[in-house]
Amino acid sequence: MLLKIYPENPNPREIAQVVETLRNGGLIIYPTDTIYGIGCDIFNAKAVEAICKLKGIDPRKANLSFICYDLSHIS
């Protein structure tokens, strides 16, 4: 499924679909400053493993980045 979410006027229903996808262990693709990123719920081990499989890396040895809202979420 492809959803285009426009930053100027995001559709709440589409945002809810993305959130539900993440909660169900799905993967998303999102733009960054330079490339597209692949994202998932970092607390869902199967989703993290799916990203590692796509990238062809061992999940036990992977150095993956994560995004958080602010520094309080790191703890």
PDB file of C-alpha atoms in Angstrom:
ATOM      1  CA  MET A   1       0.000   0.000   0.000  1.00  0.00           C
ATOM      2  CA  LEU A   2       1.293   3.460  -0.840  1.00  0.00           C
ATOM      3  CA  LEU A   3       0.176   6.464   1.176  1.00  0.00           C
ATOM      4  CA  LYS A   4       1.429   9.940   0.427  1.00  0.00           C
ATOM      5  CA  ILE A   5       1.223  12.144   3.482  1.00  0.00           C
ATOM      6  CA  TYR A   6       1.601  15.827   2.771  1.00  0.00           C
ATOM      7  CA  PRO A   7       3.272  17.847   5.546  1.00  0.00           C
ATOM      8  CA  GLU A   8       1.204  20.974   4.834  1.00  0.00           C
ATOM      9  CA  ASN A   9      -2.123  19.266   5.447  1.00  0.00           C
ATOM     10  CA  PRO A  10      -1.762  15.643   6.626  1.00  0.00           C
ATOM     11  CA  ASN A  11      -4.878  13.508   6.487  1.00  0.00           C
ATOM     12  CA  PRO A  12      -5.589  12.185  10.027  1.00  0.00           C
ATOM     13  CA  ARG A  13      -7.014   8.950   8.603  1.00  0.00           C
ATOM     14  CA  GLU A  14      -3.768   8.239   6.734  1.00  0.00           C
ATOM     15  CA  ILE A  15      -1.712   9.030   9.838  1.00  0.00           C
ATOM     16  CA  ALA A  16      -3.872   6.552  11.754  1.00  0.00           C
ATOM     17  CA  GLN A  17      -3.188   3.901   9.069  1.00  0.00           C
ATOM     18  CA  VAL A  18       0.560   4.403   9.438  1.00  0.00           C
ATOM     19  CA  VAL A  19       0.330   4.154  13.232  1.00  0.00           C
ATOM     20  CA  GLU A  20      -1.734   0.971  12.947  1.00  0.00           C
ATOM     21  CA  THR A  21       0.780  -0.492  10.506  1.00  0.00           C
ATOM     22  CA  LEU A  22       3.601   0.170  12.957  1.00  0.00           C
ATOM     23  CA  ARG A  23       1.635  -1.252  15.890  1.00  0.00           C
ATOM     24  CA  ASN A  24       0.978  -4.413  13.872  1.00  0.00           C
ATOM     25  CA  GLY A  25       4.672  -4.964  13.150  1.00  0.00           C
ATOM     26  CA  GLY A  26       4.665  -3.480   9.677  1.00  0.00           C
ATOM     27  CA  LEU A  27       7.404  -1.495   8.000  1.00  0.00           C
ATOM     28  CA  ILE A  28       7.226   2.023   6.617  1.00  0.00           C
ATOM     29  CA  ILE A  29       9.396   4.032   4.249  1.00  0.00           C
ATOM     30  CA  TYR A  30       9.887   7.719   4.966  1.00  0.00           C
ATOM     31  CA  PRO A  31      11.959  10.544   3.475  1.00  0.00           C
ATOM     32  CA  THR A  32      14.939  12.047   5.286  1.00  0.00           C
ATOM     33  CA  ASP A  33      17.170  14.965   4.326  1.00  0.00           C
ATOM     34  CA  THR A  34      19.244  12.845   1.959  1.00  0.00           C
ATOM     35  CA  ILE A  35      17.652   9.409   1.394  1.00  0.00           C
ATOM     36  CA  TYR A  36      14.619   7.344   2.290  1.00  0.00           C
ATOM     37  CA  GLY A  37      14.592   5.427   5.562  1.00  0.00           C
ATOM     38  CA  ILE A  38      12.931   2.142   6.484  1.00  0.00           C
ATOM     39  CA  GLY A  39      11.131   2.277   9.802  1.00  0.00           C
ATOM     40  CA  CYS A  40       9.335   0.049  12.272  1.00  0.00           C
ATOM     41  CA  ASP A  41       8.373  -0.153  15.934  1.00  0.00           C
ATOM     42  CA  ILE A  42      11.692  -0.658  17.746  1.00  0.00           C
ATOM     43  CA  PHE A  43       9.919  -2.680  20.442  1.00  0.00           C
ATOM     44  CA  ASN A  44       8.695  -5.259  17.900  1.00  0.00           C
ATOM     45  CA  ALA A  45      11.502  -7.794  17.439  1.00  0.00           C
ATOM     46  CA  LYS A  46       9.945  -9.351  14.326  1.00  0.00           C
ATOM     47  CA  ALA A  47       9.713  -5.952  12.638  1.00  0.00           C
ATOM     48  CA  VAL A  48      13.357  -5.188  13.438  1.00  0.00           C
ATOM     49  CA  GLU A  49      14.314  -8.610  12.085  1.00  0.00           C
ATOM     50  CA  ALA A  50      12.347  -7.850   8.893  1.00  0.00           C
ATOM     51  CA  ILE A  51      14.380  -4.681   8.358  1.00  0.00           C
ATOM     52  CA  CYS A  52      17.605  -6.604   8.927  1.00  0.00           C
ATOM     53  CA  LYS A  53      16.485  -9.246   6.439  1.00  0.00           C
ATOM     54  CA  LEU A  54      15.755  -6.553   3.838  1.00  0.00           C
ATOM     55  CA  LYS A  55      19.187  -5.046   4.410  1.00  0.00           C
ATOM     56  CA  GLY A  56      20.910  -8.444   4.470  1.00  0.00           C
ATOM     57  CA  ILE A  57      22.400  -7.973   7.931  1.00  0.00           C
ATOM     58  CA  ASP A  58      22.475 -10.052  11.116  1.00  0.00           C
ATOM     59  CA  PRO A  59      20.047  -8.529  13.669  1.00  0.00           C
ATOM     60  CA  ARG A  60      22.366  -9.558  16.521  1.00  0.00           C
ATOM     61  CA  LYS A  61      25.193  -7.477  15.050  1.00  0.00           C
ATOM     62  CA  ALA A  62      23.225  -4.671  13.410  1.00  0.00           C
ATOM     63  CA  ASN A  63      23.823  -1.032  14.279  1.00  0.00           C
ATOM     64  CA  LEU A  64      20.454   0.514  13.539  1.00  0.00           C
ATOM     65  CA  SER A  65      19.389   4.115  14.046  1.00  0.00           C
ATOM     66  CA  PHE A  66      16.235   5.112  15.843  1.00  0.00           C
ATOM     67  CA  ILE A  67      14.199   8.283  15.929  1.00  0.00           C
ATOM     68  CA  CYS A  68      12.557   9.642  19.043  1.00  0.00           C
ATOM     69  CA  TYR A  69      10.395  12.665  19.771  1.00  0.00           C
ATOM     70  CA  ASP A  70      12.790  14.211  22.261  1.00  0.00           C
ATOM     71  CA  LEU A  71      15.603  13.282  24.621  1.00  0.00           C
ATOM     72  CA  SER A  72      13.199  12.095  27.327  1.00  0.00           C
ATOM     73  CA  HIS A  73      12.220   9.149  25.102  1.00  0.00           C
ATOM     74  CA  ILE A  74      15.772   7.830  25.089  1.00  0.00           C
ATOM     75  CA  SER A  75      15.457   6.673  28.688  1.00  0.00           C
TER      76      SER A  75
END
